[in-house]
mmCIF file of C-alpha atoms and ligand atoms in Angstrom:
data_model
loop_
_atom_site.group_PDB
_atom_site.id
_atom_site.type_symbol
_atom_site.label_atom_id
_atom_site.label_comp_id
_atom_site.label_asym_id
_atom_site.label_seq_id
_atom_site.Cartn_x
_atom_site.Cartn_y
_atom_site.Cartn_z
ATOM 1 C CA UNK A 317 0.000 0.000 0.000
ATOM 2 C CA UNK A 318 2.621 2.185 0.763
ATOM 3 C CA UNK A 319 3.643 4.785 -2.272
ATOM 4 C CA UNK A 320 0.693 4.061 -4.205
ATOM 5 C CA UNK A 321 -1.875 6.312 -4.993
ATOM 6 C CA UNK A 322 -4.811 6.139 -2.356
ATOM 7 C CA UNK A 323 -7.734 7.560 -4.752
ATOM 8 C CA UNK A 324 -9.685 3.804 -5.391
ATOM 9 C CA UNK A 325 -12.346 5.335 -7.570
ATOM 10 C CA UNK A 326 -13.126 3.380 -10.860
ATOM 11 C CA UNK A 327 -12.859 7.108 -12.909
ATOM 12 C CA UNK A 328 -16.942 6.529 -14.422
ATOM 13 C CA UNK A 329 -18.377 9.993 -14.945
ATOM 14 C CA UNK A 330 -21.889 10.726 -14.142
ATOM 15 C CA UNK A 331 -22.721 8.038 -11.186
ATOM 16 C CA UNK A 332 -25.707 8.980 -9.001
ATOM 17 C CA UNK A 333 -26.106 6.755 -6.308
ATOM 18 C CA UNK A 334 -29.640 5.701 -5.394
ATOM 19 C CA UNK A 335 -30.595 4.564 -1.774
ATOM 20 C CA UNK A 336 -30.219 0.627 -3.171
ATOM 21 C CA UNK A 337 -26.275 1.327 -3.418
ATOM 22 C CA UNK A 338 -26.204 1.660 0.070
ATOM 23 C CA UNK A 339 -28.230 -1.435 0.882
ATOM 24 C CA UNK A 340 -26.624 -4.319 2.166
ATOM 25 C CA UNK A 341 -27.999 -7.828 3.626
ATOM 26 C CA UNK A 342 -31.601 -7.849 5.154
ATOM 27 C CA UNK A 343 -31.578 -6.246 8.501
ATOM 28 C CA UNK A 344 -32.063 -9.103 11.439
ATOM 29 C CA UNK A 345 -32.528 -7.015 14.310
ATOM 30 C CA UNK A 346 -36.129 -6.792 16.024
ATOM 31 C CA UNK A 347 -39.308 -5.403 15.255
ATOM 32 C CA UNK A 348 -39.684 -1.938 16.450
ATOM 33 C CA UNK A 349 -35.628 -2.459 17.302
ATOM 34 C CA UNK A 350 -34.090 1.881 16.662
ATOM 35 C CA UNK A 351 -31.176 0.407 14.839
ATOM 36 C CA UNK A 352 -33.726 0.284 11.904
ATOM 37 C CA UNK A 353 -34.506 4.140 12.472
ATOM 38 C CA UNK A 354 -30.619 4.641 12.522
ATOM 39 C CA UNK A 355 -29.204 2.667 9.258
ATOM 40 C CA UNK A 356 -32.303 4.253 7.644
ATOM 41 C CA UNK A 357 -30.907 7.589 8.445
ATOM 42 C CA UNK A 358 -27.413 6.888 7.477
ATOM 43 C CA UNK A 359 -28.278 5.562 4.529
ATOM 44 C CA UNK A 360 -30.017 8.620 3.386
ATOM 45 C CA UNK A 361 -27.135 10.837 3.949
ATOM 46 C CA UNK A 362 -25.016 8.552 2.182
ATOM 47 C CA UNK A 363 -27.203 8.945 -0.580
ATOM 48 C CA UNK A 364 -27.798 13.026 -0.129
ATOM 49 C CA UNK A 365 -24.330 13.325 -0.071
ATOM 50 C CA UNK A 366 -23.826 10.831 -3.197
ATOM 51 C CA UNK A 367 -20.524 9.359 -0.834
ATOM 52 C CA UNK A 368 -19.859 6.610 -3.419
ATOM 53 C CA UNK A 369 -19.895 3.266 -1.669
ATOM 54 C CA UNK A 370 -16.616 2.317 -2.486
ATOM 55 C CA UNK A 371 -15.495 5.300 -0.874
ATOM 56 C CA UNK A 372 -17.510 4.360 2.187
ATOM 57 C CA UNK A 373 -16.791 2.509 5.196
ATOM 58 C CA UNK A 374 -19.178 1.086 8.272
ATOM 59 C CA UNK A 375 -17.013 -0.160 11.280
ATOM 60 C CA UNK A 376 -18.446 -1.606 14.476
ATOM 61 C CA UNK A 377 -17.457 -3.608 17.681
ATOM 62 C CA UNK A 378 -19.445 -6.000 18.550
ATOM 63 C CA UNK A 379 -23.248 -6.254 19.956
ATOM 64 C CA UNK A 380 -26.930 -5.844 18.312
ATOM 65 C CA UNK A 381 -25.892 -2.554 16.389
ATOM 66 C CA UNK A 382 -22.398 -3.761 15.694
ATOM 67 C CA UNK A 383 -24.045 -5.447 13.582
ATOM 68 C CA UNK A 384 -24.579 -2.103 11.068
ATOM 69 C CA UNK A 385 -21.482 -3.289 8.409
ATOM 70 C CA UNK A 386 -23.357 -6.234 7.511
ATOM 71 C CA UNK A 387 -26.191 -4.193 6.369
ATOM 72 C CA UNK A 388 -24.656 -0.938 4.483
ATOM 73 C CA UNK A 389 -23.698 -1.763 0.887
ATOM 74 C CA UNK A 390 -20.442 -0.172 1.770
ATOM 75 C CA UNK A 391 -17.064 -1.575 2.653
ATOM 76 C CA UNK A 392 -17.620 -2.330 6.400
ATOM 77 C CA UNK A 393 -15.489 -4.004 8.604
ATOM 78 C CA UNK A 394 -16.930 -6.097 12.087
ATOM 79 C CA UNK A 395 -14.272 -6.007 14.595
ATOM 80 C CA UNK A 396 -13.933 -7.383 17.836
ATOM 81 C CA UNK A 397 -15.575 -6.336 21.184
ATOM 82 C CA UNK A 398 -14.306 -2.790 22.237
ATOM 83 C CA UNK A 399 -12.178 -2.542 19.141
ATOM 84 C CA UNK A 400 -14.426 -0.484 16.779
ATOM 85 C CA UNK A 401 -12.411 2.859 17.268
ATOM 86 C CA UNK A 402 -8.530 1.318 17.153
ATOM 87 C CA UNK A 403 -10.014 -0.328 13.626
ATOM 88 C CA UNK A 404 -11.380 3.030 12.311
ATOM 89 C CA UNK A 405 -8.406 4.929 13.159
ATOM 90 C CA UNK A 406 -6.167 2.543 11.322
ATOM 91 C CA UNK A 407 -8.599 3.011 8.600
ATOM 92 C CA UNK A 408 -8.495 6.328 8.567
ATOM 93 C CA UNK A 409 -4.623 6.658 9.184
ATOM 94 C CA UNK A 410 -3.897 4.851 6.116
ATOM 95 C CA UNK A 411 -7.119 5.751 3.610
ATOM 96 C CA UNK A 412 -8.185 9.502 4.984
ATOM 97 C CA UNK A 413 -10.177 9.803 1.926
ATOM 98 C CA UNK A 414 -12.060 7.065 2.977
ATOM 99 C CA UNK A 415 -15.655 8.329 4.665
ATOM 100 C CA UNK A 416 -15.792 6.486 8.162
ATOM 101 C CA UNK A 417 -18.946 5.755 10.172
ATOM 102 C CA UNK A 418 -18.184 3.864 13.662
ATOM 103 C CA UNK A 419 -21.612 1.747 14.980
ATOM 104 C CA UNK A 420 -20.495 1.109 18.877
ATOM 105 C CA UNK A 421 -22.929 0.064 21.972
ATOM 106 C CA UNK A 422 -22.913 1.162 25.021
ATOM 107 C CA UNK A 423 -21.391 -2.232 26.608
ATOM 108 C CA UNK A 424 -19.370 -1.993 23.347
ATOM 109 C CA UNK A 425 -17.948 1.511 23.351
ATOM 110 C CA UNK A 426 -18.523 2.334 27.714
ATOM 111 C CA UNK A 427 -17.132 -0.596 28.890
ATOM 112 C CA UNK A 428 -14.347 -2.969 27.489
ATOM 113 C CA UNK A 429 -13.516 -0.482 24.894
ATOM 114 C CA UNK A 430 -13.634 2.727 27.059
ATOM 115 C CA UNK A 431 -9.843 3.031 26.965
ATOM 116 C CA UNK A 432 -10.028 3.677 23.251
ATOM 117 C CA UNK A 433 -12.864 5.783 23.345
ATOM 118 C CA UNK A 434 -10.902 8.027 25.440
ATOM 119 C CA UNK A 435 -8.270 8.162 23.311
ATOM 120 C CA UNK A 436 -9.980 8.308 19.568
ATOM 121 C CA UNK A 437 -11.488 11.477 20.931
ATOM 122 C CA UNK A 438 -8.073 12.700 21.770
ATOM 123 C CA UNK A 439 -6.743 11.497 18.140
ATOM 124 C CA UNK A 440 -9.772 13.773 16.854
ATOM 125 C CA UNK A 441 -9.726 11.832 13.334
ATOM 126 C CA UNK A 442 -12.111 12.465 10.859
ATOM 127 C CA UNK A 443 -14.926 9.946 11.518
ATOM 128 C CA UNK A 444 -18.508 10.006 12.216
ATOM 129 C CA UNK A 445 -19.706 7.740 15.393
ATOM 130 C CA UNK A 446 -23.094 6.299 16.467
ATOM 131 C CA UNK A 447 -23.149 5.549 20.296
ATOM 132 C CA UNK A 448 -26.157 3.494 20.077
ATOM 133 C CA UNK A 449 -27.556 3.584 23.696
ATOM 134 C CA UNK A 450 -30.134 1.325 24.894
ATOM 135 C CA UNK A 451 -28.896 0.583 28.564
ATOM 136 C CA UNK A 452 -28.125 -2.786 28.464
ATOM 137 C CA UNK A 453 -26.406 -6.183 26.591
ATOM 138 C CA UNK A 454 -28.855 -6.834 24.383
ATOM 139 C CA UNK A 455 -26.820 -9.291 22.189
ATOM 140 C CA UNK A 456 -25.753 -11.389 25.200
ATOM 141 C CA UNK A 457 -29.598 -10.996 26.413
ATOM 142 C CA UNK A 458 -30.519 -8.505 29.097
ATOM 143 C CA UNK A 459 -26.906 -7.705 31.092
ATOM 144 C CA UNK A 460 -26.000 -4.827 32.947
ATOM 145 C CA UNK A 461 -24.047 -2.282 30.907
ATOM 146 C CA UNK A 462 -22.343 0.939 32.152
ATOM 147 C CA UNK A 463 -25.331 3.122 31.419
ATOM 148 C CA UNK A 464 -28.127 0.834 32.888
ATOM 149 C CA UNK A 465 -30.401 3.016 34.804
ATOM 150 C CA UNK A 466 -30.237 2.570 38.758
ATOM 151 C CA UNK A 467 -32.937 -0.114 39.750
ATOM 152 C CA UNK A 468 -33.320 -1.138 36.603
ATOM 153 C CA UNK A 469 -34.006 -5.270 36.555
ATOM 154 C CA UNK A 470 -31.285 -7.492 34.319
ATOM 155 C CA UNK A 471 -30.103 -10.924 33.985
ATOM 156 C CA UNK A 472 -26.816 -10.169 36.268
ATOM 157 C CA UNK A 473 -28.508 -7.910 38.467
ATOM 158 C CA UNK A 474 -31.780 -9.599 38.683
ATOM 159 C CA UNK A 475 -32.906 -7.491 42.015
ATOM 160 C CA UNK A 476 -31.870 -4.063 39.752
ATOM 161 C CA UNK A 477 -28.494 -2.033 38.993
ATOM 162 C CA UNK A 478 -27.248 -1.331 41.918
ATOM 163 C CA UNK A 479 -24.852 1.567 40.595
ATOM 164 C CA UNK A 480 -25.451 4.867 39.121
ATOM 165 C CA UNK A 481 -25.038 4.881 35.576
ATOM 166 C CA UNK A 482 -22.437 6.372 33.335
ATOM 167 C CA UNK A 483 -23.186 9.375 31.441
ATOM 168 C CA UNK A 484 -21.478 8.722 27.999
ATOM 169 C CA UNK A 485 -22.341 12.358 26.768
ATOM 170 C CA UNK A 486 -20.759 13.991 29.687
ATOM 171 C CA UNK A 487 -18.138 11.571 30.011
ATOM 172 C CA UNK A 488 -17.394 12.584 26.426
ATOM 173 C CA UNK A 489 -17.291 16.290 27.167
ATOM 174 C CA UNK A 490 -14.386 15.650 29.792
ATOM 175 C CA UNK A 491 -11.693 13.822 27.376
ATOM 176 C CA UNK A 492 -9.301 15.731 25.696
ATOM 177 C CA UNK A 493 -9.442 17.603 22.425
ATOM 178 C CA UNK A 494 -13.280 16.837 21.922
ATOM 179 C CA UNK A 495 -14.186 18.533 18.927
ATOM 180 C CA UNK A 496 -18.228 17.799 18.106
ATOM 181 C CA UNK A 497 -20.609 16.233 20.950
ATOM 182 C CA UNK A 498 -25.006 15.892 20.095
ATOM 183 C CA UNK A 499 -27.665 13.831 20.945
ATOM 184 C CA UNK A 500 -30.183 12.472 19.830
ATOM 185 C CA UNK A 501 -33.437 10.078 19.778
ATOM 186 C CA UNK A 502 -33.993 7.547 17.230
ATOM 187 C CA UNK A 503 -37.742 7.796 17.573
ATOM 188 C CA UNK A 504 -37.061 11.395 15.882
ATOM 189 C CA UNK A 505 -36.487 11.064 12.211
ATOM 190 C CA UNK A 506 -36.097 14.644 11.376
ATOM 191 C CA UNK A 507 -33.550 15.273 14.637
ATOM 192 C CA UNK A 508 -31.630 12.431 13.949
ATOM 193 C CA UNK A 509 -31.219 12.283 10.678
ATOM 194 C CA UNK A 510 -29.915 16.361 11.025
ATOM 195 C CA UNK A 511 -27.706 15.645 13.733
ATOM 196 C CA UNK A 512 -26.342 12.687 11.934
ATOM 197 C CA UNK A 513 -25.746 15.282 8.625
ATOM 198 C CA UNK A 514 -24.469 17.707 10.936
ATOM 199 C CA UNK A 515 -22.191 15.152 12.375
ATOM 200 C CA UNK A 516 -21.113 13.851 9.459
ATOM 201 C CA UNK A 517 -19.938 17.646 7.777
ATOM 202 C CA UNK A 518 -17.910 18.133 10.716
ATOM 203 C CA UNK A 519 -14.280 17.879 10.089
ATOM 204 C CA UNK A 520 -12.889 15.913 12.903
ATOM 205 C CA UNK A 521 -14.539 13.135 15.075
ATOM 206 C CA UNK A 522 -17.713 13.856 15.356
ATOM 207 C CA UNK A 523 -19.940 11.842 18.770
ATOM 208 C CA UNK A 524 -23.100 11.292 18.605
ATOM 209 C CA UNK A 525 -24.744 9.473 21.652
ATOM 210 C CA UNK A 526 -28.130 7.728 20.061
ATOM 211 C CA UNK A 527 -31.006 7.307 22.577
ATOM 212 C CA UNK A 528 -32.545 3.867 21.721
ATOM 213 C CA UNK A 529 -35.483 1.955 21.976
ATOM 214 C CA UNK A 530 -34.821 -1.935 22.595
ATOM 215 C CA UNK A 531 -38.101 -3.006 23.042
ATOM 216 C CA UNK A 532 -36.993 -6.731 23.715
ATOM 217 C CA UNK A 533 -35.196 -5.949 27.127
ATOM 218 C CA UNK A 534 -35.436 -1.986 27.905
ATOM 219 C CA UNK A 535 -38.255 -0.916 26.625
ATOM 220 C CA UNK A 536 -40.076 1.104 29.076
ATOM 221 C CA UNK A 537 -37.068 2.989 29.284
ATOM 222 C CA UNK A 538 -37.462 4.368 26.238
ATOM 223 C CA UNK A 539 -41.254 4.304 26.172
ATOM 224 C CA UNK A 540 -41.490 7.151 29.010
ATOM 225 C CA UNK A 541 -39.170 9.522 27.153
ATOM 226 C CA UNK A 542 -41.318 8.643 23.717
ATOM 227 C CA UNK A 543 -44.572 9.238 24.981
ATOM 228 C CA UNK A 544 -44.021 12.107 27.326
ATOM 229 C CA UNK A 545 -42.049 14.853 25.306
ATOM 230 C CA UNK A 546 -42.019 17.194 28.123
ATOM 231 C CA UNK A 547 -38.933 14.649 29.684
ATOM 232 C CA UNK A 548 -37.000 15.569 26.517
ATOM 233 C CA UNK A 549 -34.732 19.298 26.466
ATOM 234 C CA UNK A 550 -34.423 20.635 22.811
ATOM 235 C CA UNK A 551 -31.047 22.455 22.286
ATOM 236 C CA UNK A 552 -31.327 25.410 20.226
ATOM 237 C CA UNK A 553 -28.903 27.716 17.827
ATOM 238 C CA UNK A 554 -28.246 29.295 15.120
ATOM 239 C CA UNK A 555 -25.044 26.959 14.768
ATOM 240 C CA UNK A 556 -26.440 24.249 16.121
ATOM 241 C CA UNK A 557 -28.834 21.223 14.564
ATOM 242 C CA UNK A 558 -30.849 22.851 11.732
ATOM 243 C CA UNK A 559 -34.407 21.358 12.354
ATOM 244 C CA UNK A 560 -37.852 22.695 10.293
ATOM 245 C CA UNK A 561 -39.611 24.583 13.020
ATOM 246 C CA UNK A 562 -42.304 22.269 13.125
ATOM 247 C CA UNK A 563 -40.093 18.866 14.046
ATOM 248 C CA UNK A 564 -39.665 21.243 17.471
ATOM 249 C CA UNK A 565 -42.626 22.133 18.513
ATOM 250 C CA UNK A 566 -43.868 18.958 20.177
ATOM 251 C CA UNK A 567 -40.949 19.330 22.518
ATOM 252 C CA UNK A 568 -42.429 22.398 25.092
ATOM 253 C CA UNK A 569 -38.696 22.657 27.150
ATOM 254 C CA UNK A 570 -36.323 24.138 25.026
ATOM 255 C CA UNK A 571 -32.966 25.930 25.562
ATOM 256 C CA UNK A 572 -30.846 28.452 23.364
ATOM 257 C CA UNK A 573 -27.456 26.923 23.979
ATOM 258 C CA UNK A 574 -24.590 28.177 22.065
ATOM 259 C CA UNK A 575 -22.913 24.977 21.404
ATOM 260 C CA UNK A 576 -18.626 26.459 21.718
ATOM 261 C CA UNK A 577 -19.470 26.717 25.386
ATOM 262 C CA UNK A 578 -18.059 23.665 26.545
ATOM 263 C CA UNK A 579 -18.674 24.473 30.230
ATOM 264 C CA UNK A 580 -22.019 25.241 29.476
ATOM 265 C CA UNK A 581 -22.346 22.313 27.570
ATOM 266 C CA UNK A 582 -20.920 19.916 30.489
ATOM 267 C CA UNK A 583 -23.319 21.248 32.663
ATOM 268 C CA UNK A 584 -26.277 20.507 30.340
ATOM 269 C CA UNK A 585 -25.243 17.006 29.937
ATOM 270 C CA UNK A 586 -25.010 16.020 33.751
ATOM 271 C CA UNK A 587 -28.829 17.030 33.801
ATOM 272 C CA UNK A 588 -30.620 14.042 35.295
ATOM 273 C CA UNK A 589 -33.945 16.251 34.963
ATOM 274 C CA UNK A 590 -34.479 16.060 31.558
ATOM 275 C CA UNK A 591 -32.731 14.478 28.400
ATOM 276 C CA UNK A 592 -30.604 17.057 26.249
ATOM 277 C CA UNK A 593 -31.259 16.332 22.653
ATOM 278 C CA UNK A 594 -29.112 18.957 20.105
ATOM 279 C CA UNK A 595 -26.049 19.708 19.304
ATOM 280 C CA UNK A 596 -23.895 20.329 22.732
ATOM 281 C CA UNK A 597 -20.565 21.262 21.605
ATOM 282 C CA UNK A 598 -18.499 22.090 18.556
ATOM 283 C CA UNK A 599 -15.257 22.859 17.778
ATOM 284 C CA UNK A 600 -13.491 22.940 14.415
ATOM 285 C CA UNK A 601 -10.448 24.290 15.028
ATOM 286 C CA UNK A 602 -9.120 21.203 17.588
ATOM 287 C CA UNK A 603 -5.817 19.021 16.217
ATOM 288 C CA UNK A 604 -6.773 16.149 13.812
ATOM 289 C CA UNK A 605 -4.173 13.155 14.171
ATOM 290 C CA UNK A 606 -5.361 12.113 10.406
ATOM 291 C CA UNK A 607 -3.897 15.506 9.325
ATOM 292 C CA UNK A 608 -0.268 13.927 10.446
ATOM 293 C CA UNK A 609 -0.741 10.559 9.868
ATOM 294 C CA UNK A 610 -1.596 10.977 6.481
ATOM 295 C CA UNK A 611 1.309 12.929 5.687
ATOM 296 C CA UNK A 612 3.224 12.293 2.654
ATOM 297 C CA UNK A 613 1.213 9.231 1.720
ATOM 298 C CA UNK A 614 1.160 11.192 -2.190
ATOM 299 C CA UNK A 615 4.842 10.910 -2.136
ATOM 300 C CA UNK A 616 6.416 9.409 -5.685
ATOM 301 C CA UNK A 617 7.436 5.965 -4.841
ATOM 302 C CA UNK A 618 10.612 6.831 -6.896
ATOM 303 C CA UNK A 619 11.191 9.755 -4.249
ATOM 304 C CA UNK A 620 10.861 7.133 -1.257
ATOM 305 C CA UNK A 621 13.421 5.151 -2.258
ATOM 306 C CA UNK A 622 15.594 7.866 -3.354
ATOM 307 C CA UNK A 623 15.583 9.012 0.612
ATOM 308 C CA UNK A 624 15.710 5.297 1.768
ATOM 309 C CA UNK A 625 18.695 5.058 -0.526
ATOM 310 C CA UNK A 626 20.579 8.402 0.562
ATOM 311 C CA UNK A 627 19.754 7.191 4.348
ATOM 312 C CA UNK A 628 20.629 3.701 3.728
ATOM 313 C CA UNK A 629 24.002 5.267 1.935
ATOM 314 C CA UNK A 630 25.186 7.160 5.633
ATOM 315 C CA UNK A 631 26.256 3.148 6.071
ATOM 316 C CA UNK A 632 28.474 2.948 2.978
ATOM 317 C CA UNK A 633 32.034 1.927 3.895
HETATM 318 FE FE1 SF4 B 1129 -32.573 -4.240 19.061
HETATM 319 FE FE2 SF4 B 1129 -32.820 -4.943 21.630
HETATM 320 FE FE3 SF4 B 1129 -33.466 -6.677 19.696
HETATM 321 FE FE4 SF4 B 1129 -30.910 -6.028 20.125
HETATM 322 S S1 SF4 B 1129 -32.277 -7.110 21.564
HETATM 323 S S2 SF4 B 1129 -31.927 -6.165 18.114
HETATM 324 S S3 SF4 B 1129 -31.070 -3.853 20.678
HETATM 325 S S4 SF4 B 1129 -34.491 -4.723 20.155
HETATM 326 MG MG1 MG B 1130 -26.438 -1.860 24.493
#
C-alpha cells in the first residue's frame, strides 16, 4: 500500500447513487428495534451526499448494532468487542479519503472499549460515530451495561443495577481535544437524521450518543421519554442542529445553547432532569491526528526510495 496512490475510484463519470447502493444484507434485528430508524438515516445521507460506496466505510465492535457493516452496501469491517475505534483509526490513518462511520454500543464503546474511546477522541480523526444507547447487553440478552439506569431489573442484576449509571455524553465532554458532541433520539427522524448530517460535515470526530429503543429488554425505558415529550430538552442555535420549526414544537422545554461553550455544555449534559437532545458542543479548530498521519502518503514511490537510498548510503564503507 505504501507509495501508491490512495484515490480507489473506478474514474466513471456521471454516477448517481440511489438509496439501493447503500443497501446491504436484510436487517435481522427486532421489530420496532431503533437500529432500523438509525441505518435508515445513514443511509439517506449517504445517498444526499452521493458518498460513493466504495469510498464508504461502516465499522463496528461488537453487539446488536455492531451489527450495522453487515447491512450498508459499503465496505464495512466487524471487529472485535471494544475494538471499533482502534479499527477506524487505522482506517483512517492509512485511507483519509475514505468516509468512516463507527456503529459502537454502550457495553461496546462504555465498557471494554472505554480506553479507546478516550483516546480516539483525543486522536480527533475524521470519523462520524453512532453511540447506540439502549442501557443494556442486548446481544448477550438482558446484562448490565455501564449506562443501565439505577434499579433497573437485568439478567446479572436480577434485584436491579445497583450503581449509578455512566453518562457517555458527559463523560465525552471531559476527554481531551473533543471537537463535536449531540444527541439524539432515534424515535425522531427529522432530529436524527440532522444531527447525523451535521455530524457527518464536521471535520474531525464527530460523537453522537443515540437514545434507543430496545423493546426486547429496555423498553419502558425508552417508552417514558417517547410518549411524554415534556422529559425531553431541545437544544437550540443558530449553529447548532438545523431542524424545520415544526419537528420542534412537540418538545415544550427548550434551551438556546450556544454549542462552543463547553462548560455550558458539560453542565447541560449532567442534567438528570431532563434528556438534552441537540447539538452540545463544537469545535473545528481542535488538532486532527489524520492531518499527520496521512502525511506524505502522495509521495512518488521513486522519491521514497531515493531518501531510503541516501539514508541507507550514511552506512556505505
Ligand atoms: Fe434491538 Fe434490543 Fe433486539 Fe438487540 S435485543 S436487536 S437492541 S431490540
Ligand atoms: Mg447496548
Amino acid at each position: 500500500m505504501f507509495g501508491l496512490k490512495t484515490d480507489w475510484t473506478l474514474d466513471i463519470p456521471d454516477r448517481y447513487f440511489t438509496l439501493d447502493d447503500y443497501e446491504g444484507n436484510i436487517a435481522r434485528w427486532c421489530p420496532g428495534c431503533g437500529d432500523h430508524a438509525v441505518l435508515t438515516a445513514v443511509q439517506r445521507i449517504c445517498r444526499d451526499e452521493q458518498l460513493p460506496p466504495e469510498k464508504t466505510v461502516a465499522v463496528s465492535g461488537i453487539g446488536c448494532s455492531s451489527r450495522f457493516p453487515h447491512y450498508m452496501g459499503t465496505y464495512g469491517f466487524h471487529g472485535l468487542h471494544g475494538r471499533a475505534f482502534p479499527v477506524a483509526c487505522g482506517i483512517k490513518a492509512r485511507r483519509p479519503d475514505l468516509h468512516v462511520f463507527v456503529a459502537t454500543g454502550d457495553g461496546d464503546c462504555c465498557s471494554i472499549g472505554s480506553a479507546h474511546w478516550i483516546h480516539a477522541v483525543r486522536y480527533n480523526m475524521d470519523m462520524t460515530v453512532m453511540l447506540f444507547d439502549n442501557f443494556i447487553y442486548g446481544l448477550t440478552k438482558k446484562q448490565t451495561s455501564p449506562t443501565t439506569y439505577r434499579g433497573f431489573s437485568t439478567n446479572t442484576h436480577p434485584r436491579g443495577a445497583w450503581l449509578p449509571p455512566m453518562n457517555p455524553t458527559a463523560a465525552t465532554l471531559g476527554f481531551t481535544n473533543v471537537s463535536f458532541m449531540a444527541q439524539t433520539v432515534d424515535w425522531n427522524p427529522a432530529h436524527l437524521h440532522a444531527t447525523l448530517l451535521a455530524a457527518f460535515r464536521h471535520k474531525g470526530f464527530s460523537f453522537v450518543r443515540i437514545i434507543q429503543r430496545c423493546p426486547t429488554y429496555t423498553g419502558a425505558l425508552c417508552d417514558a421519554l417517547q410518549r411524554d415529550p415534556s422529559q425531553i430538552l431541545l437544544l437550540e442555535h443558530e449553529r447548532g442542529i438545523r431542524l424545520d420549526p415544526q419537528v420542534g414544537r412537540i418538545y415544550p422545554n427548550k434551551m438556546e445553547h450556544d454549542p462552543s461553550d463547553l462548560v455550558e455544555a458539560q453542565r447541560i449534559a449532567a442534567r438528570d432532569d431532563l434528556m438534552p437532545i441537540g447539538l452540545l458542543f463544537q469545535d473545528t479548530s481542535r488538532l486532527r491526528y489524520d492531518q499527520y498521519s496521512s502525511e506524505g502518503m502522495n509521495t512518488p514511490v521513486e522519491s521514497k526510495i531515493r531518501v531510503i537510498e541516501q539514508e541507507l548510503d550514511h552506512y556505505a564503507i
